[in-house]
Amino acid sequence: MSRESVVAKRYAKALFELAQSNNAVADVEKQLKIVVDALNGDAEIRKFLGLPNVEVTKKIDIIKGALSDKVSVMVLNTVELLIIRGRHDAIAEVYEAYTKVAGDALGQAHATIYTAKSLSAEELSKVAAQFGTMVGKRIIAKQIVEPSLLGGVQVRIGDRLYDGSLSGKLARLEQALKTQAL
């Protein structure tokens, strides 16, 4: 585990505890997502935050000006602390760690469901429910259409991948035939 991910987990746990004591766990998660999307969506902001010759207070003022009406003081203070400590690159990791910590505490898990064709909302919710039963958590699912799967689904929950895709089955069959041929 990298040092950055350990640091991100510490910040995420501290922010989660603060959010939990203020009954704002879900709101803070949404607000962190806003911050991450804003930073990922603008390379100039990321570049600006990384400039060593710009004062930290100026960086913080600009970020606060851009985000103060969109996120809570808790989230702003966390982002400010990350900038002060030169860890602005870790904001996305803090968000990922926060969603995991919050999900574990609330009995939820985020899942990415890869399919060859787009599923209806009802089909997606059925797949999420089925995997929720399997892992014992309520699944928050997002779908990504990946035509190379040919059929079936792949579901990623945390660091686990459940592969029920046709391309995955064909790859496993090919591997089994190769090992038998030896």
PDB file of C-alpha atoms in Angstrom:
ATOM      1  CA  MET A   1       0.000   0.000   0.000  1.00  0.00           C
ATOM      2  CA  SER A   2       1.485   3.323  -1.008  1.00  0.00           C
ATOM      3  CA  ARG A   3       2.160   6.112   1.433  1.00  0.00           C
ATOM      4  CA  GLU A   4      -0.330   8.332  -0.429  1.00  0.00           C
ATOM      5  CA  SER A   5      -3.171   5.869   0.012  1.00  0.00           C
ATOM      6  CA  VAL A   6      -2.388   5.522   3.729  1.00  0.00           C
ATOM      7  CA  VAL A   7      -2.504   9.308   4.042  1.00  0.00           C
ATOM      8  CA  ALA A   8      -5.736   9.468   2.024  1.00  0.00           C
ATOM      9  CA  LYS A   9      -7.342   6.878   4.316  1.00  0.00           C
ATOM     10  CA  ARG A  10      -6.395   8.922   7.389  1.00  0.00           C
ATOM     11  CA  TYR A  11      -7.970  12.063   5.976  1.00  0.00           C
ATOM     12  CA  ALA A  12     -11.025  10.099   4.843  1.00  0.00           C
ATOM     13  CA  LYS A  13     -11.544   8.511   8.269  1.00  0.00           C
ATOM     14  CA  ALA A  14     -11.202  11.856  10.033  1.00  0.00           C
ATOM     15  CA  LEU A  15     -13.639  13.501   7.635  1.00  0.00           C
ATOM     16  CA  PHE A  16     -16.050  10.583   7.986  1.00  0.00           C
ATOM     17  CA  GLU A  17     -16.027  10.834  11.780  1.00  0.00           C
ATOM     18  CA  LEU A  18     -16.714  14.554  11.548  1.00  0.00           C
ATOM     19  CA  ALA A  19     -19.471  14.028   8.980  1.00  0.00           C
ATOM     20  CA  GLN A  20     -21.023  11.244  11.037  1.00  0.00           C
ATOM     21  CA  SER A  21     -21.125  13.418  14.146  1.00  0.00           C
ATOM     22  CA  ASN A  22     -22.933  16.072  12.077  1.00  0.00           C
ATOM     23  CA  ASN A  23     -25.308  13.565  10.388  1.00  0.00           C
ATOM     24  CA  ALA A  24     -23.925  14.540   6.986  1.00  0.00           C
ATOM     25  CA  VAL A  25     -22.200  11.389   5.723  1.00  0.00           C
ATOM     26  CA  ALA A  26     -24.026  11.216   2.383  1.00  0.00           C
ATOM     27  CA  ASP A  27     -23.844  14.988   1.832  1.00  0.00           C
ATOM     28  CA  VAL A  28     -20.092  15.049   2.415  1.00  0.00           C
ATOM     29  CA  GLU A  29     -19.636  12.193  -0.057  1.00  0.00           C
ATOM     30  CA  LYS A  30     -21.555  14.129  -2.728  1.00  0.00           C
ATOM     31  CA  GLN A  31     -19.585  17.284  -1.964  1.00  0.00           C
ATOM     32  CA  LEU A  32     -16.251  15.483  -2.189  1.00  0.00           C
ATOM     33  CA  LYS A  33     -17.373  14.173  -5.574  1.00  0.00           C
ATOM     34  CA  ILE A  34     -18.045  17.767  -6.674  1.00  0.00           C
ATOM     35  CA  VAL A  35     -14.515  18.769  -5.645  1.00  0.00           C
ATOM     36  CA  VAL A  36     -12.929  15.782  -7.390  1.00  0.00           C
ATOM     37  CA  ASP A  37     -14.941  16.403 -10.570  1.00  0.00           C
ATOM     38  CA  ALA A  38     -13.977  20.081 -10.529  1.00  0.00           C
ATOM     39  CA  LEU A  39     -10.283  19.266 -10.168  1.00  0.00           C
ATOM     40  CA  ASN A  40     -10.320  16.407 -12.670  1.00  0.00           C
ATOM     41  CA  GLY A  41     -12.270  18.487 -15.156  1.00  0.00           C
ATOM     42  CA  ASP A  42      -9.759  21.326 -15.282  1.00  0.00           C
ATOM     43  CA  ALA A  43      -6.076  20.637 -15.921  1.00  0.00           C
ATOM     44  CA  GLU A  44      -5.273  24.316 -15.376  1.00  0.00           C
ATOM     45  CA  ILE A  45      -6.513  24.190 -11.766  1.00  0.00           C
ATOM     46  CA  ARG A  46      -4.443  21.069 -11.071  1.00  0.00           C
ATOM     47  CA  LYS A  47      -1.412  22.728 -12.629  1.00  0.00           C
ATOM     48  CA  PHE A  48      -2.033  25.912 -10.612  1.00  0.00           C
ATOM     49  CA  LEU A  49      -2.265  23.962  -7.342  1.00  0.00           C
ATOM     50  CA  GLY A  50       1.043  22.289  -8.130  1.00  0.00           C
ATOM     51  CA  LEU A  51       2.965  25.518  -8.738  1.00  0.00           C
ATOM     52  CA  PRO A  52       5.547  25.915  -5.976  1.00  0.00           C
ATOM     53  CA  ASN A  53       6.009  29.669  -6.497  1.00  0.00           C
ATOM     54  CA  VAL A  54       2.347  30.526  -5.785  1.00  0.00           C
ATOM     55  CA  GLU A  55       1.541  31.168  -2.139  1.00  0.00           C
ATOM     56  CA  VAL A  56      -0.608  28.573  -0.433  1.00  0.00           C
ATOM     57  CA  THR A  57      -3.006  31.257   0.806  1.00  0.00           C
ATOM     58  CA  LYS A  58      -3.652  32.359  -2.777  1.00  0.00           C
ATOM     59  CA  LYS A  59      -4.376  28.756  -3.814  1.00  0.00           C
ATOM     60  CA  ILE A  60      -6.773  28.337  -0.901  1.00  0.00           C
ATOM     61  CA  ASP A  61      -8.542  31.634  -1.608  1.00  0.00           C
ATOM     62  CA  ILE A  62      -9.154  30.623  -5.234  1.00  0.00           C
ATOM     63  CA  ILE A  63     -10.426  27.148  -4.307  1.00  0.00           C
ATOM     64  CA  LYS A  64     -12.660  28.555  -1.563  1.00  0.00           C
ATOM     65  CA  GLY A  65     -14.026  31.166  -3.963  1.00  0.00           C
ATOM     66  CA  ALA A  66     -14.856  28.498  -6.522  1.00  0.00           C
ATOM     67  CA  LEU A  67     -16.334  25.942  -4.140  1.00  0.00           C
ATOM     68  CA  SER A  68     -17.701  27.778  -1.089  1.00  0.00           C
ATOM     69  CA  ASP A  69     -21.276  27.857  -2.383  1.00  0.00           C
ATOM     70  CA  LYS A  70     -21.165  24.181  -3.454  1.00  0.00           C
ATOM     71  CA  VAL A  71     -19.608  22.394  -0.485  1.00  0.00           C
ATOM     72  CA  SER A  72     -19.744  22.526   3.306  1.00  0.00           C
ATOM     73  CA  VAL A  73     -17.166  24.026   5.625  1.00  0.00           C
ATOM     74  CA  MET A  74     -16.086  20.477   6.600  1.00  0.00           C
ATOM     75  CA  VAL A  75     -15.162  19.630   3.028  1.00  0.00           C
ATOM     76  CA  LEU A  76     -13.579  23.030   2.395  1.00  0.00           C
ATOM     77  CA  ASN A  77     -11.438  22.687   5.524  1.00  0.00           C
ATOM     78  CA  THR A  78     -10.296  19.229   4.444  1.00  0.00           C
ATOM     79  CA  VAL A  79      -9.370  20.474   0.973  1.00  0.00           C
ATOM     80  CA  GLU A  80      -7.618  23.460   2.537  1.00  0.00           C
ATOM     81  CA  LEU A  81      -5.609  21.179   4.816  1.00  0.00           C
ATOM     82  CA  LEU A  82      -4.600  18.987   1.878  1.00  0.00           C
ATOM     83  CA  ILE A  83      -3.433  22.058  -0.063  1.00  0.00           C
ATOM     84  CA  ILE A  84      -1.506  23.450   2.918  1.00  0.00           C
ATOM     85  CA  ARG A  85       0.296  20.136   3.345  1.00  0.00           C
ATOM     86  CA  GLY A  86       1.082  19.881  -0.377  1.00  0.00           C
ATOM     87  CA  ARG A  87      -1.244  16.925  -0.906  1.00  0.00           C
ATOM     88  CA  HIS A  88      -3.742  18.396  -3.364  1.00  0.00           C
ATOM     89  CA  ASP A  89      -3.073  15.410  -5.629  1.00  0.00           C
ATOM     90  CA  ALA A  90      -4.536  13.136  -2.944  1.00  0.00           C
ATOM     91  CA  ILE A  91      -8.028  14.658  -3.032  1.00  0.00           C
ATOM     92  CA  ALA A  92      -9.340  11.994  -5.422  1.00  0.00           C
ATOM     93  CA  GLU A  93      -7.827   9.259  -3.243  1.00  0.00           C
ATOM     94  CA  VAL A  94      -9.422  10.818  -0.165  1.00  0.00           C
ATOM     95  CA  TYR A  95     -12.784  10.671  -1.961  1.00  0.00           C
ATOM     96  CA  GLU A  96     -12.278   6.993  -2.881  1.00  0.00           C
ATOM     97  CA  ALA A  97     -11.233   6.140   0.678  1.00  0.00           C
ATOM     98  CA  TYR A  98     -14.151   8.143   2.099  1.00  0.00           C
ATOM     99  CA  THR A  99     -16.693   6.275  -0.042  1.00  0.00           C
ATOM    100  CA  LYS A 100     -15.243   2.988   1.198  1.00  0.00           C
ATOM    101  CA  VAL A 101     -15.239   4.035   4.866  1.00  0.00           C
ATOM    102  CA  ALA A 102     -18.746   5.508   4.616  1.00  0.00           C
ATOM    103  CA  GLY A 103     -20.011   2.503   2.681  1.00  0.00           C
ATOM    104  CA  ASP A 104     -18.636   0.071   5.238  1.00  0.00           C
ATOM    105  CA  ALA A 105     -20.182   2.021   8.089  1.00  0.00           C
ATOM    106  CA  LEU A 106     -23.549   2.339   6.351  1.00  0.00           C
ATOM    107  CA  GLY A 107     -23.617  -1.193   4.898  1.00  0.00           C
ATOM    108  CA  GLN A 108     -23.196   0.047   1.331  1.00  0.00           C
ATOM    109  CA  ALA A 109     -20.768  -0.696  -1.459  1.00  0.00           C
ATOM    110  CA  HIS A 110     -20.163   1.027  -4.765  1.00  0.00           C
ATOM    111  CA  ALA A 111     -20.150  -1.226  -7.793  1.00  0.00           C
ATOM    112  CA  THR A 112     -19.297  -0.677 -11.417  1.00  0.00           C
ATOM    113  CA  ILE A 113     -21.305  -2.923 -13.693  1.00  0.00           C
ATOM    114  CA  TYR A 114     -19.819  -3.472 -17.146  1.00  0.00           C
ATOM    115  CA  THR A 115     -22.166  -4.762 -19.837  1.00  0.00           C
ATOM    116  CA  ALA A 116     -22.003  -5.263 -23.580  1.00  0.00           C
ATOM    117  CA  LYS A 117     -25.241  -3.329 -24.050  1.00  0.00           C
ATOM    118  CA  SER A 118     -27.004  -0.728 -21.953  1.00  0.00           C
ATOM    119  CA  LEU A 119     -29.306  -2.098 -19.253  1.00  0.00           C
ATOM    120  CA  SER A 120     -32.611  -0.548 -18.278  1.00  0.00           C
ATOM    121  CA  ALA A 121     -32.873   0.965 -14.800  1.00  0.00           C
ATOM    122  CA  GLU A 122     -34.894  -2.060 -13.686  1.00  0.00           C
ATOM    123  CA  GLU A 123     -32.305  -4.536 -15.020  1.00  0.00           C
ATOM    124  CA  LEU A 124     -29.467  -2.584 -13.412  1.00  0.00           C
ATOM    125  CA  SER A 125     -31.271  -2.545 -10.078  1.00  0.00           C
ATOM    126  CA  LYS A 126     -31.863  -6.330 -10.303  1.00  0.00           C
ATOM    127  CA  VAL A 127     -28.151  -6.953 -10.930  1.00  0.00           C
ATOM    128  CA  ALA A 128     -27.267  -4.611  -8.036  1.00  0.00           C
ATOM    129  CA  ALA A 129     -29.742  -6.389  -5.738  1.00  0.00           C
ATOM    130  CA  GLN A 130     -28.365  -9.795  -6.673  1.00  0.00           C
ATOM    131  CA  PHE A 131     -24.789  -8.743  -5.907  1.00  0.00           C
ATOM    132  CA  GLY A 132     -25.951  -6.914  -2.789  1.00  0.00           C
ATOM    133  CA  THR A 133     -27.324 -10.201  -1.466  1.00  0.00           C
ATOM    134  CA  MET A 134     -24.034 -11.883  -2.332  1.00  0.00           C
ATOM    135  CA  VAL A 135     -21.822  -9.381  -0.496  1.00  0.00           C
ATOM    136  CA  GLY A 136     -24.307  -8.505   2.241  1.00  0.00           C
ATOM    137  CA  LYS A 137     -24.460  -4.795   1.458  1.00  0.00           C
ATOM    138  CA  ARG A 138     -26.696  -2.373  -0.367  1.00  0.00           C
ATOM    139  CA  ILE A 139     -25.086  -1.806  -3.766  1.00  0.00           C
ATOM    140  CA  ILE A 140     -24.838   1.631  -5.333  1.00  0.00           C
ATOM    141  CA  ALA A 141     -24.322   0.771  -8.981  1.00  0.00           C
ATOM    142  CA  LYS A 142     -23.123   2.624 -12.012  1.00  0.00           C
ATOM    143  CA  GLN A 143     -23.049   1.089 -15.438  1.00  0.00           C
ATOM    144  CA  ILE A 144     -20.387   1.241 -18.116  1.00  0.00           C
ATOM    145  CA  VAL A 145     -21.140  -0.155 -21.565  1.00  0.00           C
ATOM    146  CA  GLU A 146     -18.180  -2.186 -22.821  1.00  0.00           C
ATOM    147  CA  PRO A 147     -19.034  -3.835 -26.184  1.00  0.00           C
ATOM    148  CA  SER A 148     -15.890  -6.000 -26.087  1.00  0.00           C
ATOM    149  CA  LEU A 149     -17.530  -8.136 -23.373  1.00  0.00           C
ATOM    150  CA  LEU A 150     -19.773  -9.641 -26.090  1.00  0.00           C
ATOM    151  CA  GLY A 151     -22.454 -10.541 -23.511  1.00  0.00           C
ATOM    152  CA  GLY A 152     -22.994 -11.106 -19.806  1.00  0.00           C
ATOM    153  CA  VAL A 153     -21.692  -8.776 -17.105  1.00  0.00           C
ATOM    154  CA  GLN A 154     -18.588  -7.913 -15.143  1.00  0.00           C
ATOM    155  CA  VAL A 155     -19.127  -6.389 -11.714  1.00  0.00           C
ATOM    156  CA  ARG A 156     -16.382  -4.610  -9.785  1.00  0.00           C
ATOM    157  CA  ILE A 157     -17.060  -4.084  -6.087  1.00  0.00           C
ATOM    158  CA  GLY A 158     -14.057  -2.549  -4.394  1.00  0.00           C
ATOM    159  CA  ASP A 159     -11.045  -4.552  -5.500  1.00  0.00           C
ATOM    160  CA  ARG A 160     -13.043  -7.663  -6.442  1.00  0.00           C
ATOM    161  CA  LEU A 161     -14.083  -8.412 -10.001  1.00  0.00           C
ATOM    162  CA  TYR A 162     -16.903 -10.845 -10.705  1.00  0.00           C
ATOM    163  CA  ASP A 163     -16.608 -11.844 -14.350  1.00  0.00           C
ATOM    164  CA  GLY A 164     -19.674 -13.417 -15.923  1.00  0.00           C
ATOM    165  CA  SER A 165     -18.977 -11.962 -19.353  1.00  0.00           C
ATOM    166  CA  LEU A 166     -18.859 -14.034 -22.501  1.00  0.00           C
ATOM    167  CA  SER A 167     -15.370 -12.762 -23.333  1.00  0.00           C
ATOM    168  CA  GLY A 168     -14.202 -13.756 -19.836  1.00  0.00           C
ATOM    169  CA  LYS A 169     -15.670 -17.237 -20.200  1.00  0.00           C
ATOM    170  CA  LEU A 170     -14.014 -17.634 -23.593  1.00  0.00           C
ATOM    171  CA  ALA A 171     -10.663 -16.521 -22.146  1.00  0.00           C
ATOM    172  CA  ARG A 172     -10.984 -19.020 -19.277  1.00  0.00           C
ATOM    173  CA  LEU A 173     -11.932 -21.790 -21.729  1.00  0.00           C
ATOM    174  CA  GLU A 174      -8.919 -20.935 -23.905  1.00  0.00           C
ATOM    175  CA  GLN A 175      -6.628 -21.052 -20.854  1.00  0.00           C
ATOM    176  CA  ALA A 176      -8.063 -24.410 -19.771  1.00  0.00           C
ATOM    177  CA  LEU A 177      -7.554 -25.874 -23.252  1.00  0.00           C
ATOM    178  CA  LYS A 178      -3.960 -24.619 -23.335  1.00  0.00           C
ATOM    179  CA  THR A 179      -3.129 -26.183 -19.965  1.00  0.00           C
ATOM    180  CA  GLN A 180      -4.715 -29.496 -21.013  1.00  0.00           C
ATOM    181  CA  ALA A 181      -2.758 -29.495 -24.275  1.00  0.00           C
ATOM    182  CA  LEU A 182       0.530 -29.349 -22.375  1.00  0.00           C
TER     183      LEU A 182
END
